[in-house]
Short mmCIF file of C-alpha atoms and ligand atoms in Angstrom, two decimals:
data_model
loop_
_atom_site.label_atom_id
_atom_site.label_comp_id
_atom_site.label_asym_id
_atom_site.label_seq_id
_atom_site.Cartn_x
_atom_site.Cartn_y
_atom_site.Cartn_z
CA MET A 1 118.52 104.31 105.44
CA THR A 2 117.73 108.25 105.34
CA GLN A 3 118.02 110.46 102.20
CA PRO A 4 118.37 113.76 104.32
CA GLU A 5 119.94 115.56 101.77
CA MET A 6 117.11 115.17 99.12
CA LYS A 7 113.96 116.68 99.08
CA LEU A 8 112.31 113.23 97.94
CA ALA A 9 113.82 109.71 97.97
CA ILE A 10 112.47 106.63 96.27
CA ARG A 11 113.91 103.08 96.51
CA GLY A 12 112.46 100.17 95.29
CA LEU A 13 108.98 101.03 94.84
CA THR A 14 106.53 98.57 93.43
CA LYS A 15 103.41 98.51 92.27
CA HIS A 16 100.51 96.28 90.79
CA TYR A 17 97.26 96.37 89.67
CA GLY A 18 95.85 92.78 89.38
CA SER A 19 98.42 90.98 86.88
CA ALA A 20 99.69 94.60 85.84
CA MET A 21 103.13 95.93 86.87
CA ALA A 22 102.49 99.78 87.22
CA LEU A 23 105.94 100.41 88.87
CA ASP A 24 108.63 97.71 88.56
CA HIS A 25 111.28 98.72 91.24
CA VAL A 26 111.66 102.39 90.94
CA ASP A 27 114.57 104.14 92.62
CA LEU A 28 114.69 108.10 92.27
CA ASP A 29 116.40 111.16 93.92
CA LEU A 30 115.10 114.44 93.25
CA ALA A 31 117.00 117.42 94.75
CA ASP A 32 116.33 120.88 96.61
CA GLY A 33 114.95 122.99 94.05
CA GLU A 34 115.03 120.72 91.54
CA PHE A 35 112.49 120.42 88.32
CA LEU A 36 112.23 117.02 87.48
CA THR A 37 109.97 115.44 84.63
CA MET A 38 108.53 112.42 84.37
CA LEU A 39 107.86 111.44 80.53
CA GLY A 40 106.94 108.41 78.77
CA PRO A 41 103.58 106.85 76.97
CA SER A 42 100.80 106.58 78.33
CA GLY A 43 100.24 103.54 80.90
CA SER A 44 104.32 103.66 81.87
CA GLY A 45 103.51 104.47 85.09
CA LYS A 46 104.18 108.26 85.94
CA SER A 47 100.99 108.97 87.27
CA THR A 48 101.23 105.76 89.57
CA LEU A 49 104.85 107.05 90.57
CA LEU A 50 102.98 110.66 91.44
CA TRP A 51 100.43 109.48 93.31
CA SER A 52 102.24 107.33 95.86
CA VAL A 53 104.46 110.18 96.51
CA ALA A 54 101.40 112.01 97.30
CA GLY A 55 99.99 109.35 99.40
CA LEU A 56 96.78 108.93 97.45
CA ASN A 57 97.84 104.97 96.24
CA ASP A 58 99.64 102.31 98.00
CA SER A 59 102.61 100.75 96.57
CA ASP A 60 103.36 97.12 97.25
CA ALA A 61 107.06 97.48 98.05
CA GLY A 62 109.52 100.03 98.21
CA LYS A 63 110.16 103.00 100.25
CA ILE A 64 109.54 106.98 100.07
CA TRP A 65 111.21 109.69 102.27
CA ILE A 66 110.29 113.57 102.05
CA ASP A 67 112.60 115.70 103.33
CA GLY A 68 114.53 112.98 105.21
CA ARG A 69 111.51 111.72 106.86
CA GLU A 70 110.34 108.65 105.61
CA ALA A 71 106.96 108.84 104.55
CA THR A 72 105.74 105.33 103.01
CA SER A 73 102.85 104.82 105.26
CA MET A 74 102.11 108.55 105.69
CA PRO A 75 98.39 109.49 105.49
CA ALA A 76 98.76 112.04 102.08
CA SER A 77 97.69 114.99 104.64
CA ALA A 78 100.78 114.70 106.31
CA ARG A 79 103.03 114.65 103.61
CA ASP A 80 103.65 118.13 103.01
CA ILE A 81 102.69 118.25 99.52
CA GLY A 82 100.89 120.80 96.95
CA MET A 83 99.25 118.82 93.95
CA VAL A 84 98.24 120.30 90.64
CA PHE A 85 95.90 118.40 88.10
CA GLN A 86 95.17 118.30 84.62
CA ASN A 87 91.31 119.33 85.53
CA TYR A 88 92.04 121.88 88.11
CA ALA A 89 90.22 120.01 91.18
CA LEU A 90 89.42 123.67 92.47
CA PHE A 91 86.01 123.65 94.31
CA PRO A 92 83.71 125.60 91.99
CA HIS A 93 81.58 127.27 94.27
CA MET A 94 84.03 128.54 96.32
CA THR A 95 85.70 131.87 95.70
CA VAL A 96 89.45 131.76 94.08
CA ALA A 97 90.42 133.13 97.64
CA GLU A 98 88.63 130.47 99.78
CA ASN A 99 90.30 127.39 97.38
CA LEU A 100 93.66 129.40 98.31
CA SER A 101 92.63 129.22 102.25
CA PHE A 102 92.17 125.74 101.93
CA PRO A 103 95.67 124.16 102.28
CA LEU A 104 96.28 126.89 105.32
CA GLU A 105 93.47 125.92 106.96
CA MET A 106 94.45 122.46 106.76
CA ARG A 107 97.97 123.65 108.21
CA LYS A 108 96.34 125.71 110.72
CA VAL A 109 98.00 128.75 109.61
CA PRO A 110 96.46 131.55 111.36
CA ALA A 111 93.86 134.23 109.76
CA LEU A 112 95.61 137.16 109.01
CA GLU A 113 99.06 135.02 107.97
CA ARG A 114 96.80 133.36 105.78
CA ALA A 115 95.15 136.54 103.97
CA LEU A 116 99.03 137.72 103.03
CA ALA A 117 99.86 134.58 102.28
CA ILE A 118 96.88 134.44 99.88
CA GLN A 119 97.56 137.61 98.39
CA ARG A 120 101.32 137.22 97.90
CA ALA A 121 100.07 133.95 95.96
CA LEU A 122 97.79 135.37 93.59
CA GLU A 123 100.51 138.39 92.70
CA MET A 124 103.12 135.59 92.03
CA VAL A 125 100.43 133.86 89.21
CA LYS A 126 99.23 137.61 88.36
CA LEU A 127 95.85 137.08 89.32
CA ASP A 128 95.35 139.29 92.46
CA HIS A 129 92.17 140.95 91.30
CA VAL A 130 90.43 137.88 91.28
CA GLY A 131 90.34 136.56 94.87
CA ASP A 132 86.51 137.54 95.28
CA ARG A 133 85.37 135.50 92.07
CA PHE A 134 83.85 132.13 92.06
CA CYS A 135 86.63 129.66 90.55
CA ASN A 136 83.43 128.74 87.93
CA GLN A 137 83.71 132.32 86.51
CA LEU A 138 87.06 131.85 85.50
CA SER A 139 88.72 130.85 82.23
CA GLY A 140 90.38 127.42 81.71
CA GLY A 141 94.17 129.36 81.93
CA GLN A 142 92.88 131.41 84.92
CA GLN A 143 91.77 128.32 86.74
CA GLN A 144 94.92 126.59 86.34
CA ARG A 145 96.95 129.58 87.33
CA ILE A 146 94.68 129.08 90.46
CA ALA A 147 95.05 125.63 91.18
CA LEU A 148 99.23 126.69 90.88
CA ALA A 149 98.73 129.49 93.60
CA ARG A 150 96.92 126.86 95.51
CA ALA A 151 99.31 124.00 95.70
CA PHE A 152 102.02 126.84 96.26
CA VAL A 153 100.29 128.89 98.63
CA ALA A 154 101.23 126.68 101.97
CA GLY A 155 104.76 126.80 100.64
CA PRO A 156 105.03 122.55 100.63
CA SER A 157 108.29 120.54 100.41
CA ILE A 158 107.54 119.41 96.92
CA VAL A 159 104.76 120.30 94.51
CA LEU A 160 103.52 117.55 92.37
CA MET A 161 101.95 118.42 88.57
CA ASP A 162 100.08 115.82 86.65
CA GLU A 163 99.72 116.93 83.34
CA PRO A 164 98.69 120.07 84.79
CA LEU A 165 98.45 121.55 80.97
CA GLY A 166 96.76 118.72 79.23
CA ALA A 167 93.28 120.50 79.28
CA LEU A 168 94.44 123.60 77.47
CA ASP A 169 94.83 124.68 73.80
CA LYS A 170 98.28 124.86 72.63
CA LYS A 171 98.95 128.70 72.98
CA LEU A 172 98.06 129.13 76.57
CA ARG A 173 99.96 125.81 77.27
CA ASP A 174 103.30 127.71 75.82
CA HIS A 175 102.57 130.36 78.14
CA LEU A 176 101.66 128.42 81.22
CA GLN A 177 105.01 126.53 80.82
CA LEU A 178 106.84 129.69 80.78
CA GLU A 179 105.05 130.73 83.73
CA ILE A 180 105.66 127.58 85.61
CA LYS A 181 109.23 127.64 84.88
CA ARG A 182 109.38 131.63 86.11
CA LEU A 183 107.54 130.51 89.48
CA HIS A 184 109.69 127.65 89.58
CA GLU A 185 112.71 129.87 89.44
CA GLN A 186 111.48 132.43 92.06
CA LEU A 187 110.05 130.26 94.78
CA ASN A 188 112.72 127.97 94.48
CA MET A 189 109.85 125.14 94.38
CA THR A 190 110.91 121.42 94.30
CA VAL A 191 108.65 119.95 91.59
CA LEU A 192 108.01 116.39 90.25
CA TYR A 193 106.01 116.96 86.97
CA VAL A 194 104.08 114.54 84.48
CA THR A 195 103.55 114.94 81.21
CA HIS A 196 103.49 112.76 78.05
CA ASP A 197 104.52 115.48 75.98
CA GLN A 198 108.46 115.39 75.12
CA GLU A 199 108.82 118.87 73.92
CA GLU A 200 107.01 120.23 77.26
CA ALA A 201 109.55 118.13 79.32
CA MET A 202 112.81 119.32 77.35
CA VAL A 203 111.33 123.21 77.62
CA MET A 204 110.62 122.82 81.43
CA SER A 205 113.02 120.27 83.17
CA ASP A 206 116.20 120.34 84.86
CA ARG A 207 116.07 116.62 84.17
CA ILE A 208 113.94 114.13 82.73
CA CYS A 209 112.94 110.84 83.80
CA LEU A 210 111.74 108.69 81.06
CA MET A 211 109.61 105.85 81.94
CA ASN A 212 108.88 102.69 79.82
CA GLN A 213 106.58 100.06 81.31
CA GLY A 214 107.09 100.62 84.62
CA ARG A 215 110.62 101.03 84.75
CA ILE A 216 113.22 104.28 84.75
CA GLU A 217 114.07 104.05 80.84
CA GLN A 218 116.88 106.83 81.35
CA ILE A 219 117.23 109.71 83.38
CA GLY A 220 119.33 112.65 82.57
CA THR A 221 119.25 116.75 81.58
CA PRO A 222 117.36 117.14 78.82
CA GLU A 223 120.18 117.50 76.41
CA GLU A 224 121.52 114.02 77.71
CA LEU A 225 118.37 112.18 76.90
CA TYR A 226 118.39 114.13 73.61
CA PHE A 227 121.40 114.00 72.29
CA ARG A 228 122.88 110.91 74.50
CA PRO A 229 120.01 107.90 74.42
CA LYS A 230 120.98 105.01 75.61
CA SER A 231 118.55 102.75 74.00
CA LEU A 232 116.26 102.27 70.97
CA PHE A 233 113.06 103.44 73.36
CA ALA A 234 114.79 106.87 74.28
CA ALA A 235 116.02 107.64 70.83
CA ASP A 236 113.05 106.91 69.64
CA PHE A 237 110.62 108.55 71.94
CA LEU A 238 112.12 111.88 72.13
CA GLY A 239 112.35 113.89 68.62
CA GLU A 240 112.96 112.61 65.70
CA SER A 241 116.11 110.30 64.69
CA ASN A 242 118.05 107.74 61.95
CA LEU A 243 118.09 104.80 63.05
CA ILE A 244 119.74 102.56 61.20
CA ALA A 245 120.97 98.88 61.87
CA GLY A 246 124.38 97.81 60.66
CA LYS A 247 127.37 95.82 62.12
CA VAL A 248 130.57 96.20 63.69
CA LYS A 249 133.44 95.94 61.33
CA SER A 250 136.88 97.17 63.41
CA GLU A 251 137.78 98.83 66.27
CA ASN A 252 140.81 100.72 67.30
CA GLY A 253 140.10 102.04 70.57
CA LYS A 254 140.25 105.37 69.66
CA TRP A 255 137.37 104.92 67.13
CA MET A 256 134.94 101.99 65.86
CA THR A 257 133.73 101.45 62.41
CA ILE A 258 130.34 100.21 61.32
CA ASP A 259 129.01 99.08 58.13
CA LEU A 260 125.75 100.35 57.20
CA PRO A 261 123.87 98.49 54.23
CA GLY A 262 123.59 100.89 51.30
CA ILE A 263 125.41 103.96 53.24
CA GLY A 264 128.58 102.77 53.34
CA VAL A 265 131.48 102.35 56.67
CA VAL A 266 130.66 104.97 59.29
CA LYS A 267 133.30 105.88 61.63
CA THR A 268 131.54 106.72 65.60
CA LEU A 269 133.31 106.64 69.05
CA PRO A 270 133.73 103.58 70.62
CA SER A 271 131.09 101.72 72.80
CA ALA A 272 130.64 99.31 75.31
CA LEU A 273 128.16 97.75 73.57
CA LEU A 274 130.41 96.37 71.20
CA ARG A 275 130.74 93.39 73.91
CA SER A 276 126.97 92.61 73.49
CA GLY A 277 127.80 91.39 69.54
CA PRO A 278 128.18 92.76 66.15
CA ASP A 279 124.58 93.94 65.50
CA ILE A 280 124.36 97.64 66.51
CA VAL A 281 121.69 100.25 65.46
CA HIS A 282 123.40 103.55 64.49
CA PHE A 283 122.02 107.07 65.81
CA THR A 284 121.89 110.49 65.04
CA ARG A 285 119.70 113.33 65.00
CA PRO A 286 118.67 114.87 61.56
CA GLU A 287 120.05 118.32 62.73
CA SER A 288 123.39 116.80 63.23
CA ILE A 289 123.97 115.83 59.77
CA GLU A 290 124.93 118.44 57.13
CA ILE A 291 124.48 119.22 53.42
CA LEU A 292 128.47 119.36 52.22
CA THR A 293 130.24 121.07 49.69
CA ASP A 294 132.63 119.03 47.45
CA GLU A 295 135.82 120.56 49.42
CA GLN A 296 134.26 120.03 52.32
CA ARG A 297 135.59 117.46 54.92
CA LYS A 298 133.96 115.46 57.69
CA ASP A 299 134.69 112.10 59.50
CA ASN A 300 131.82 110.77 57.76
CA ALA A 301 130.85 111.77 54.29
CA PHE A 302 128.58 109.95 51.70
CA ARG A 303 126.53 110.68 48.06
CA GLY A 304 122.82 110.20 48.08
CA LEU A 305 120.28 111.40 46.00
CA VAL A 306 117.39 113.64 47.72
CA ASP A 307 114.37 111.83 48.07
CA GLU A 308 112.00 114.76 49.64
CA VAL A 309 112.19 118.19 50.47
CA VAL A 310 109.39 119.23 53.28
CA VAL A 311 109.37 122.77 54.24
CA SER A 312 107.47 123.58 57.47
CA GLY A 313 107.83 127.27 58.57
CA ALA A 314 111.38 127.85 59.94
CA ILE A 315 112.54 124.05 59.38
CA THR A 316 113.16 122.29 56.50
CA LYS A 317 113.77 118.67 56.45
CA LEU A 318 115.50 116.75 53.64
CA PHE A 319 115.42 112.98 52.98
CA VAL A 320 118.43 111.71 51.47
CA ARG A 321 118.14 108.24 49.74
CA PHE A 322 121.28 105.85 49.34
CA GLY A 323 120.74 102.71 46.83
CA GLU A 324 117.31 101.33 47.55
CA ALA A 325 116.43 100.65 51.10
CA ALA A 326 119.06 103.39 53.18
CA LYS A 327 117.57 106.92 54.00
CA LEU A 328 118.73 109.85 56.13
CA GLN A 329 116.76 112.48 57.50
CA LEU A 330 118.30 115.80 57.94
CA SER A 331 116.68 118.95 59.36
CA MET A 332 117.97 122.42 59.14
CA LEU A 333 116.52 126.12 59.45
CA THR A 334 115.05 126.75 56.21
CA SER A 335 116.90 130.08 56.23
CA ARG A 336 120.07 127.80 55.58
CA SER A 337 119.06 125.39 53.63
CA PRO A 338 120.52 124.73 50.72
CA ARG A 339 118.33 124.98 47.19
CA VAL A 340 117.88 121.14 46.31
CA ARG A 341 115.38 119.55 44.94
CA LYS A 342 113.96 116.30 44.54
CA GLY A 343 116.27 113.90 42.62
CA ASP A 344 119.08 116.06 43.24
CA ALA A 345 122.95 114.29 44.11
CA VAL A 346 124.48 115.47 47.44
CA ARG A 347 126.89 114.88 50.06
CA VAL A 348 125.96 114.67 53.02
CA GLY A 349 128.22 114.22 56.30
CA TRP A 350 128.77 114.38 59.93
CA ASP A 351 131.28 114.39 62.75
CA VAL A 352 132.36 111.04 64.51
CA ASP A 353 131.01 112.50 67.84
CA VAL A 354 127.12 112.74 66.89
CA GLY A 355 126.42 109.79 66.12
CA ARG A 356 126.16 106.82 68.77
CA LEU A 357 125.77 103.20 68.71
CA LEU A 358 122.59 101.49 70.42
CA ALA A 359 122.08 98.19 71.20
CA GLY A 360 119.47 96.42 68.29
CA ARG A 361 115.94 95.10 69.10
CA ALA A 362 116.91 91.80 69.13
CA LEU A 363 119.90 92.58 71.79
CA GLU A 364 117.49 94.33 73.65
CA ALA A 365 115.32 91.59 73.96
CA ALA A 366 118.14 89.04 75.04
P1 ADP B 401 101.03 106.78 82.83
O1 ADP B 401 100.33 107.78 83.84
O2 ADP B 401 102.22 106.83 82.68
O3 ADP B 401 99.90 107.10 82.05
P2 ADP B 401 99.75 105.15 84.91
O4 ADP B 401 100.34 105.23 86.31
O5 ADP B 401 98.15 105.53 85.06
O6 ADP B 401 100.34 105.50 83.66
O7 ADP B 401 99.71 103.71 84.67
C1 ADP B 401 100.20 102.60 84.61
C2 ADP B 401 99.59 101.22 84.23
O8 ADP B 401 98.68 100.52 85.60
C3 ADP B 401 99.01 100.91 83.28
O9 ADP B 401 99.11 99.80 82.60
C4 ADP B 401 97.58 101.16 83.73
O10 ADP B 401 96.37 100.64 82.74
C5 ADP B 401 97.62 100.76 85.15
N1 ADP B 401 96.43 101.33 86.16
C6 ADP B 401 96.58 102.87 86.48
N2 ADP B 401 95.58 103.05 87.54
C7 ADP B 401 95.13 101.89 87.53
C8 ADP B 401 93.80 101.45 88.52
N3 ADP B 401 93.17 102.42 89.13
N4 ADP B 401 93.41 100.33 88.14
C9 ADP B 401 94.21 99.36 87.63
N5 ADP B 401 94.84 99.44 86.95
C10 ADP B 401 95.62 100.42 86.80
#
């Protein structure tokens, strides 16, 4: 099997550390020019996968192709890969230009071409004035931009980035996220990126690969993962959500009705999950639910009491209680939020297509 049209193809990649399974039969394709982010909690296998692609660890089973060539047993130096780490991994007592020269020398690029490539790379990261400085004389943000330049200076097939912004403060991280996005677009780089930060993954990626215990939980565009999670784990890991256990009441081919204790009977689109049993978890994002006026019609509308109002700058969160136990969270722009207070009676509602049904925990374990 070859995967010539893909920059990277992985089939059945498996890796144990002792009895712990770090990767469990992972299949993954990365298209030319794509920015794909491995996202997941600590220990879910993201770095192990990245390091396997880089050739920095041996897998137990499975195959890897880079640019259509099988690379499973290739040494790291032969894989045509650029890599950026959290801790920069620059040579501190070499100048910036010497650091950038390193991957070019490894590829035996002649001196004149090397000088041009280094200059171009420094311009790309907007640091063309620091070529003669030593890396330990630069700030953290500058060092990480040099590390980025070193990863792409030799025009590798794929750039791998392992939590590259993890050591930087939030402001610098936000700024560099956009810088990396810009570089990705301008250079048409193919990037495999690792982060445990869901916001970072959403901002940067064409697709996100959500990892859980060495397996791919879900892979898709940021929008797909956020609005159409396929499991409780995916719904819970990305952003905030209302996850309410209920029971299927009826199905008529066009929609289903679900009984959510305390709230009422909710209409949703039909789901293949019905086959797995009557116990179900109903999912909505807080921003998909609205406060309704008395006249306003929605597929789903229920009356409750405001339990809490939390204004966090641009966003206001409302918690609405239904009876003793059931609660829904709503979020909206503060500038558009209705003037309601704790204890007020409100009507809330959402359209049939924004709710989703997920298998409950008991079903997932089965
Ligand atoms: P992530 O990058 O998602 O945090 P890792 O790929 O680092 O996850 O780790 C996956 C699993 O493999 C974890 O259970 C981790 O403890 C284990 N692991 C990773 N590297 C090693 C190692 N060098 N020795 C032993 N166990 C390891």
